[in-house]
Short mmCIF file of C-alpha atoms and ligand atoms in Angstrom, two decimals:
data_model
loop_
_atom_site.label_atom_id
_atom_site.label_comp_id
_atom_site.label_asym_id
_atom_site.label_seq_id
_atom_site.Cartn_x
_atom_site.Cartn_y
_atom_site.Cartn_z
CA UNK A 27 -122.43 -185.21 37.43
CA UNK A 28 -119.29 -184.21 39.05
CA UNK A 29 -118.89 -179.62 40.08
CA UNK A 30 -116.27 -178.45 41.72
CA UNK A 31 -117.17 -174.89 42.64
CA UNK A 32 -114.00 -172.48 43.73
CA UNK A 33 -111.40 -175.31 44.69
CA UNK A 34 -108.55 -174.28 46.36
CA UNK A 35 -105.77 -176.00 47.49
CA UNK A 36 -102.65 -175.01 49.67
CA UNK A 37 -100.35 -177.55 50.79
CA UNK A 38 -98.09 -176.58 54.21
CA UNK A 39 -100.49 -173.64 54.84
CA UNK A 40 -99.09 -170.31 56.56
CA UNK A 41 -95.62 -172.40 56.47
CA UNK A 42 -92.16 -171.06 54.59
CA UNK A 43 -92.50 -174.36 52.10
CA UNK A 44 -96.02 -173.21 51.60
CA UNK A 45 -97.31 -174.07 48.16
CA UNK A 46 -100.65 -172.73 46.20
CA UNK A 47 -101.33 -175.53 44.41
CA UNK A 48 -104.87 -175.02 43.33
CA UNK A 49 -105.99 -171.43 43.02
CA UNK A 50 -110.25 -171.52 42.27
CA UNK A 51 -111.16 -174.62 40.11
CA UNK A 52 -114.55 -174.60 38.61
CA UNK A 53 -115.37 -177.34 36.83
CA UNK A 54 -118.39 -179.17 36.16
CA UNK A 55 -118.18 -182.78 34.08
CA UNK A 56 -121.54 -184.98 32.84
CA UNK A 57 -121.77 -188.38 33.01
CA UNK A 58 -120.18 -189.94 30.63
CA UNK A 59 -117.63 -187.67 29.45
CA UNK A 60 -114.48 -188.52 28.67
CA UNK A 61 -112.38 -185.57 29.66
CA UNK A 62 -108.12 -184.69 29.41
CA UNK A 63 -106.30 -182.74 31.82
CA UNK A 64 -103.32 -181.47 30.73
CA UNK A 65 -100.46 -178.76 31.49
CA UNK A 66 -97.11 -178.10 32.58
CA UNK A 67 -95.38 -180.14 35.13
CA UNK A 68 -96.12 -178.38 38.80
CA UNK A 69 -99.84 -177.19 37.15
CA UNK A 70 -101.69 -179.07 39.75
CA UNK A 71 -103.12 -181.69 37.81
CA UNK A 72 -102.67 -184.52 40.21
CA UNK A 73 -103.91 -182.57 42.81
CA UNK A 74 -107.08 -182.05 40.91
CA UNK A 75 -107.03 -185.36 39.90
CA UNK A 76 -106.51 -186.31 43.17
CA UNK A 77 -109.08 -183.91 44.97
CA UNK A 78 -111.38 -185.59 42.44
CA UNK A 79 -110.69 -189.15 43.86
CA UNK A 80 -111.54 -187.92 46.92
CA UNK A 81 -108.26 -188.96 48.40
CA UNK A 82 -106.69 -185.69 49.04
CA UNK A 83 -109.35 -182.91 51.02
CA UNK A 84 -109.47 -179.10 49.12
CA UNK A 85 -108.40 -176.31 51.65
CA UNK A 86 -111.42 -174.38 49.97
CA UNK A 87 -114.41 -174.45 47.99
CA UNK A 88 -116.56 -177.59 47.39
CA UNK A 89 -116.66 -180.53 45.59
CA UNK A 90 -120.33 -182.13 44.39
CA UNK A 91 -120.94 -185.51 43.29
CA UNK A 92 -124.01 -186.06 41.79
CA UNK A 93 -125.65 -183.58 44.92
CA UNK A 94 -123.78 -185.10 47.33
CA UNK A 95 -121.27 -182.20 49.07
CA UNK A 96 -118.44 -184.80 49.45
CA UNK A 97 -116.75 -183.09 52.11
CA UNK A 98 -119.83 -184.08 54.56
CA UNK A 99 -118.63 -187.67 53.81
CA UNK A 100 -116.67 -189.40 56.46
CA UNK A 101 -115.70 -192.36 58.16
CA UNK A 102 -117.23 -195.56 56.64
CA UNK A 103 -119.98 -193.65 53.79
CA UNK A 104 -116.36 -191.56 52.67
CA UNK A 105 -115.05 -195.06 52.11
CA UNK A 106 -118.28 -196.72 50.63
CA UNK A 107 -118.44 -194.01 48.26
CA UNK A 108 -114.99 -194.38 47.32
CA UNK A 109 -115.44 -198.01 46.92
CA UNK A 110 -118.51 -197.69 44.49
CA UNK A 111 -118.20 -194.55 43.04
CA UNK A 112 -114.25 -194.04 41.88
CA UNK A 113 -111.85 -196.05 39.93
CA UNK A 114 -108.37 -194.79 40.55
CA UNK A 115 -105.74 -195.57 38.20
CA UNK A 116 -102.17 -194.41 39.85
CA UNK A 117 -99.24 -193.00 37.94
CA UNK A 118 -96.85 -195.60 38.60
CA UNK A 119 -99.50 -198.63 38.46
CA UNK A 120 -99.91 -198.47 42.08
CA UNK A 121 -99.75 -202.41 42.41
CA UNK A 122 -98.52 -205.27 44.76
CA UNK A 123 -95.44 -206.52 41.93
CA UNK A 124 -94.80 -209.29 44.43
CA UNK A 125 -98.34 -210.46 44.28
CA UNK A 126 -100.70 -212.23 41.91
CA UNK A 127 -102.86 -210.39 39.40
CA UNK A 128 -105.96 -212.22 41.07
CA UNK A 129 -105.00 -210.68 44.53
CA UNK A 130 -104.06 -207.30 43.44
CA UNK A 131 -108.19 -207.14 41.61
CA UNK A 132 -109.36 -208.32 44.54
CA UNK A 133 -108.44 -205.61 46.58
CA UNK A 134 -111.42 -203.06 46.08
CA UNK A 135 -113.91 -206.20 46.25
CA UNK A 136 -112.83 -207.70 49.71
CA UNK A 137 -113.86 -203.79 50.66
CA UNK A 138 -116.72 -203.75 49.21
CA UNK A 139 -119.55 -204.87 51.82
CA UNK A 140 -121.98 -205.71 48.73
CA UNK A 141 -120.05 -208.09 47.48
CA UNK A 142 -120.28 -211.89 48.40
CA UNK A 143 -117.40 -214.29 48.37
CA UNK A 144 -118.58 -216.53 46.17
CA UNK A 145 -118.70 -213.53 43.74
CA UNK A 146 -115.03 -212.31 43.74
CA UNK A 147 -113.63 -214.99 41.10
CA UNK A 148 -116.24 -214.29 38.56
CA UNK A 149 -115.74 -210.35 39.17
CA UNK A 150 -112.34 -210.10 38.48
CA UNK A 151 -112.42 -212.51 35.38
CA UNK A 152 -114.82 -210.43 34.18
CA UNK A 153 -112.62 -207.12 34.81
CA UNK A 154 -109.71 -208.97 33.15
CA UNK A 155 -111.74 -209.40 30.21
CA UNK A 156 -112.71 -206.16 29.73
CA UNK A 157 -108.88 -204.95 29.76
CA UNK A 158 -108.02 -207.92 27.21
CA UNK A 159 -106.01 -210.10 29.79
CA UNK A 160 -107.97 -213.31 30.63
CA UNK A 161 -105.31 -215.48 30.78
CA UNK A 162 -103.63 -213.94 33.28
CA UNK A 163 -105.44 -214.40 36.68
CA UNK A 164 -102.75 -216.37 38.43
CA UNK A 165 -99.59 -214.49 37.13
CA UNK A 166 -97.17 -212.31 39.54
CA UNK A 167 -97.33 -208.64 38.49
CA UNK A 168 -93.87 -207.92 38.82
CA UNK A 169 -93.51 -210.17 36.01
CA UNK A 170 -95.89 -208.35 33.58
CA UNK A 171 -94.78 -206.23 30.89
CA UNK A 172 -95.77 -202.09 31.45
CA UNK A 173 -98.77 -202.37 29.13
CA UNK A 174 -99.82 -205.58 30.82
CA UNK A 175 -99.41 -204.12 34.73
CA UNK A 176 -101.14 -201.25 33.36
CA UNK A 177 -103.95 -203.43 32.21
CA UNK A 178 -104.16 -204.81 35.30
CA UNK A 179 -104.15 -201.87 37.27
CA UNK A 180 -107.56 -200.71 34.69
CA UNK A 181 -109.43 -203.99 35.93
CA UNK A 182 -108.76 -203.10 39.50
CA UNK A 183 -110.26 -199.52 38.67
CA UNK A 184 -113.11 -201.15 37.19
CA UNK A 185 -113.92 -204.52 39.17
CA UNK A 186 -116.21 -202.49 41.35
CA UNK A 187 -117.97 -200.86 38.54
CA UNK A 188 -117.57 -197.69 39.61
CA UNK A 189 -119.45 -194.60 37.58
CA UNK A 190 -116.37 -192.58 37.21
CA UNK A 191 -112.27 -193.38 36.08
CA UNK A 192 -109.56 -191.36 37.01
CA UNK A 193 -106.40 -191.98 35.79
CA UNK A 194 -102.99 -190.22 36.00
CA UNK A 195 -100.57 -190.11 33.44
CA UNK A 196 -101.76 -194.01 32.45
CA UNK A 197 -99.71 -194.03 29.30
CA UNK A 198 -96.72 -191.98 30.85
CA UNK A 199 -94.04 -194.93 30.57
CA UNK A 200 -95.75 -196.93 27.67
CA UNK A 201 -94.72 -197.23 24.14
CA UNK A 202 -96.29 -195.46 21.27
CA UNK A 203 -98.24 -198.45 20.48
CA UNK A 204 -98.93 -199.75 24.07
CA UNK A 205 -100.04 -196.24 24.62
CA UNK A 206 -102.71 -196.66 22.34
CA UNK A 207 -104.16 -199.43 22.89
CA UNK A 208 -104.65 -198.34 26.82
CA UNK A 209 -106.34 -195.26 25.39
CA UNK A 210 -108.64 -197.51 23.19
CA UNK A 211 -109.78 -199.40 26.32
CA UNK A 212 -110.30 -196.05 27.99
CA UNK A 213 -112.28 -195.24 24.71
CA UNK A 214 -114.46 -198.55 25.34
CA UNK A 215 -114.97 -197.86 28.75
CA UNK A 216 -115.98 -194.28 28.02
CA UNK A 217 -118.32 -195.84 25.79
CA UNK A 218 -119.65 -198.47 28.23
CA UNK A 219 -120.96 -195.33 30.11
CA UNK A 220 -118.36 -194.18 32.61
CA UNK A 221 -117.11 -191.05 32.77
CA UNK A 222 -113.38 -191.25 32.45
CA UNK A 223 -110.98 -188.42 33.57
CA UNK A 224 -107.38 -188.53 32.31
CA UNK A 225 -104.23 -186.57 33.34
CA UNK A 226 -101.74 -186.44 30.47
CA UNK A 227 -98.95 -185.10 29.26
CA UNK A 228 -99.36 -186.82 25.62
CA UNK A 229 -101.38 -184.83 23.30
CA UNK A 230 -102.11 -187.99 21.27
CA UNK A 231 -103.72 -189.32 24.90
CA UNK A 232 -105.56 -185.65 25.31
CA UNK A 233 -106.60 -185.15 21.05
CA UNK A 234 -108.56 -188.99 21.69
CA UNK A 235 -110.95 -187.27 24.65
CA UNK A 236 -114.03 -185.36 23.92
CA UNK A 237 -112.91 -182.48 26.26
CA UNK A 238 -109.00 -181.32 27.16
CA UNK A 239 -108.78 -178.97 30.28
CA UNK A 240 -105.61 -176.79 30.54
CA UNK A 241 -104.14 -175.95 33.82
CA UNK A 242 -101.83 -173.61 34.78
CA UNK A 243 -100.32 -172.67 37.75
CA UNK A 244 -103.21 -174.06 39.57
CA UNK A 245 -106.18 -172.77 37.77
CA UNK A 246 -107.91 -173.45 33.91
CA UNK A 247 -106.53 -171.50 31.46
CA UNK A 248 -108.34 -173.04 28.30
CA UNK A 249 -110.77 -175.77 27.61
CA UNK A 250 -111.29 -177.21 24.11
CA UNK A 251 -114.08 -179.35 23.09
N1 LIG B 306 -97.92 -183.47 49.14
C1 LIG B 306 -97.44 -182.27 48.75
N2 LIG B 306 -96.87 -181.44 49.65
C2 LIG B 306 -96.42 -180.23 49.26
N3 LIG B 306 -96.48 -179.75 48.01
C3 LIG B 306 -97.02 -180.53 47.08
C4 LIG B 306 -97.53 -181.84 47.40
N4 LIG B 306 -98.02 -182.40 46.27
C5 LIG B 306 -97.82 -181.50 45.29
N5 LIG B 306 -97.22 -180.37 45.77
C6 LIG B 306 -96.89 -179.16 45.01
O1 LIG B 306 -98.07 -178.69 44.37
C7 LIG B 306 -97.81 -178.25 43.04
C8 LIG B 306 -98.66 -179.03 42.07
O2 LIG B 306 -98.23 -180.39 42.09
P1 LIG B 306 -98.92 -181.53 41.24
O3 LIG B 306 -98.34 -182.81 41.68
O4 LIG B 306 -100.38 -181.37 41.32
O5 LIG B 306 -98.41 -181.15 39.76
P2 LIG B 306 -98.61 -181.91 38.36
O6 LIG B 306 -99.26 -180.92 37.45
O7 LIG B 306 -99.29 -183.20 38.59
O8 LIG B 306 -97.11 -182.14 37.89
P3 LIG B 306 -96.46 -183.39 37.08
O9 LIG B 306 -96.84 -183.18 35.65
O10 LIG B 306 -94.98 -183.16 37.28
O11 LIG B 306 -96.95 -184.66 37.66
C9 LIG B 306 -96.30 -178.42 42.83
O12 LIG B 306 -95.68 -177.18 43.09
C10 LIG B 306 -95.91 -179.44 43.88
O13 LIG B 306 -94.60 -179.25 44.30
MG1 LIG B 307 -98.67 -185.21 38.43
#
């Protein structure tokens, strides 16, 4: 279980450019949801998201995970719990075009200290699998259609089998079509048992999750179930 109690965040604090970004998030998501957060552009959303994925730091208020205050995590537990804990998937795929498929999955493993050599192969055919790509291990990315780099950008959210999926604005330059089938393996995912967390502008994206949280101007506004 994931509560954020009171988040705040101010980028350039007590500067001209400052910005209120987040202004008091509370927010508390089970295990296993499958939640949508939408609103306007500027809202805040990937800041929340972000704050979330523990890789931006709330000026304010606190952020649990499962018990654990995050913000007492640092140095090398912040990035095991990152490693094991968090799939992100990044707006604009976030990968290495000029580099194969096979080394752009292997990324999270080669930080993961649990994880033997011998393992990685298996791992990340396994991942690719799961996001309907097996044939694809030795491919460049930068030659991959959208819906495929986005694929491949799931399995390296997932090759670590982490408990919770973030991902922001995943469908935001797909098709109609591609854009459902990525929510579909979100769907499968969800129903694996992860907890998936989606930022979206797409209401078709937000109407397929159990949960849509409205932001505006930096704090909820509305929450359907
Ligand atoms: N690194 C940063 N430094 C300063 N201001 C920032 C930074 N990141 C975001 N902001 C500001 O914080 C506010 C919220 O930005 P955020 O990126 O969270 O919005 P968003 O809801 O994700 O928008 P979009 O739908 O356009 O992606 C905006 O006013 C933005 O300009
Ligand atoms: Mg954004």
């Amino acid at each position: 279980m994931i509560k954020l109690e009171n988040i705040v965040k101010i980028y350039n604090e007590g500067k001209a450019n400052e910005v209120k970004a987040l202004r008091g998030i509370d927010l508390t998501i089970n295990d296993g949801e499958m939640a949508a957060i939408i609103g306007e552009s500027g809202s805040g959303k990937s800041t929340l998201l972000n704050i979330l994925g523990c890789i931006d730091i709330p000026t304010g208020g606190a952020y649990y995970y499962d018990d654990i205050n995050t913000s007492t995590l640092s140095g090398k537990a912040r990035a095991e719990f990152l490693n094991r804990k968090i799939g992100f998937v990044l707006q604009d795929f976030g990968l290495m075009l000029d580099r194969s498929v096979y080394h752009n999955i292997s990324y999270p493993l080669v930080f993961n200290p649990h994880i033997k050599s011998s393992q990685i192969k298996e791992k990340i055919k396994s991942a690719l699998l799961s996001v309907g790509l097996p044939r694809y291990i030795n491919s460049v990315c930068g030659e991959l259609s959208g819906g495929q780099k986005q694929r491949v950008a799931i399995a390296r959210a997932i090759v670590n089998e982490p408990s919770m999926i973030l991902a922001d604005e995943p469908t935001g330059a797909l098709d109609t079509k591609t854009s459902a089938e990525i929510i579909e393996l979100f769907k499968s995912l969800n129903q694996q048992g992860k907890t998936v967390i989606i930022v979206t502008h797409d209401p078709n994206v937000a109407q397929r999750c159990h949960r849509i949280i409205e932001i505006s101007d930096g704090k909820i506004v509305s929450e359907q179930e």
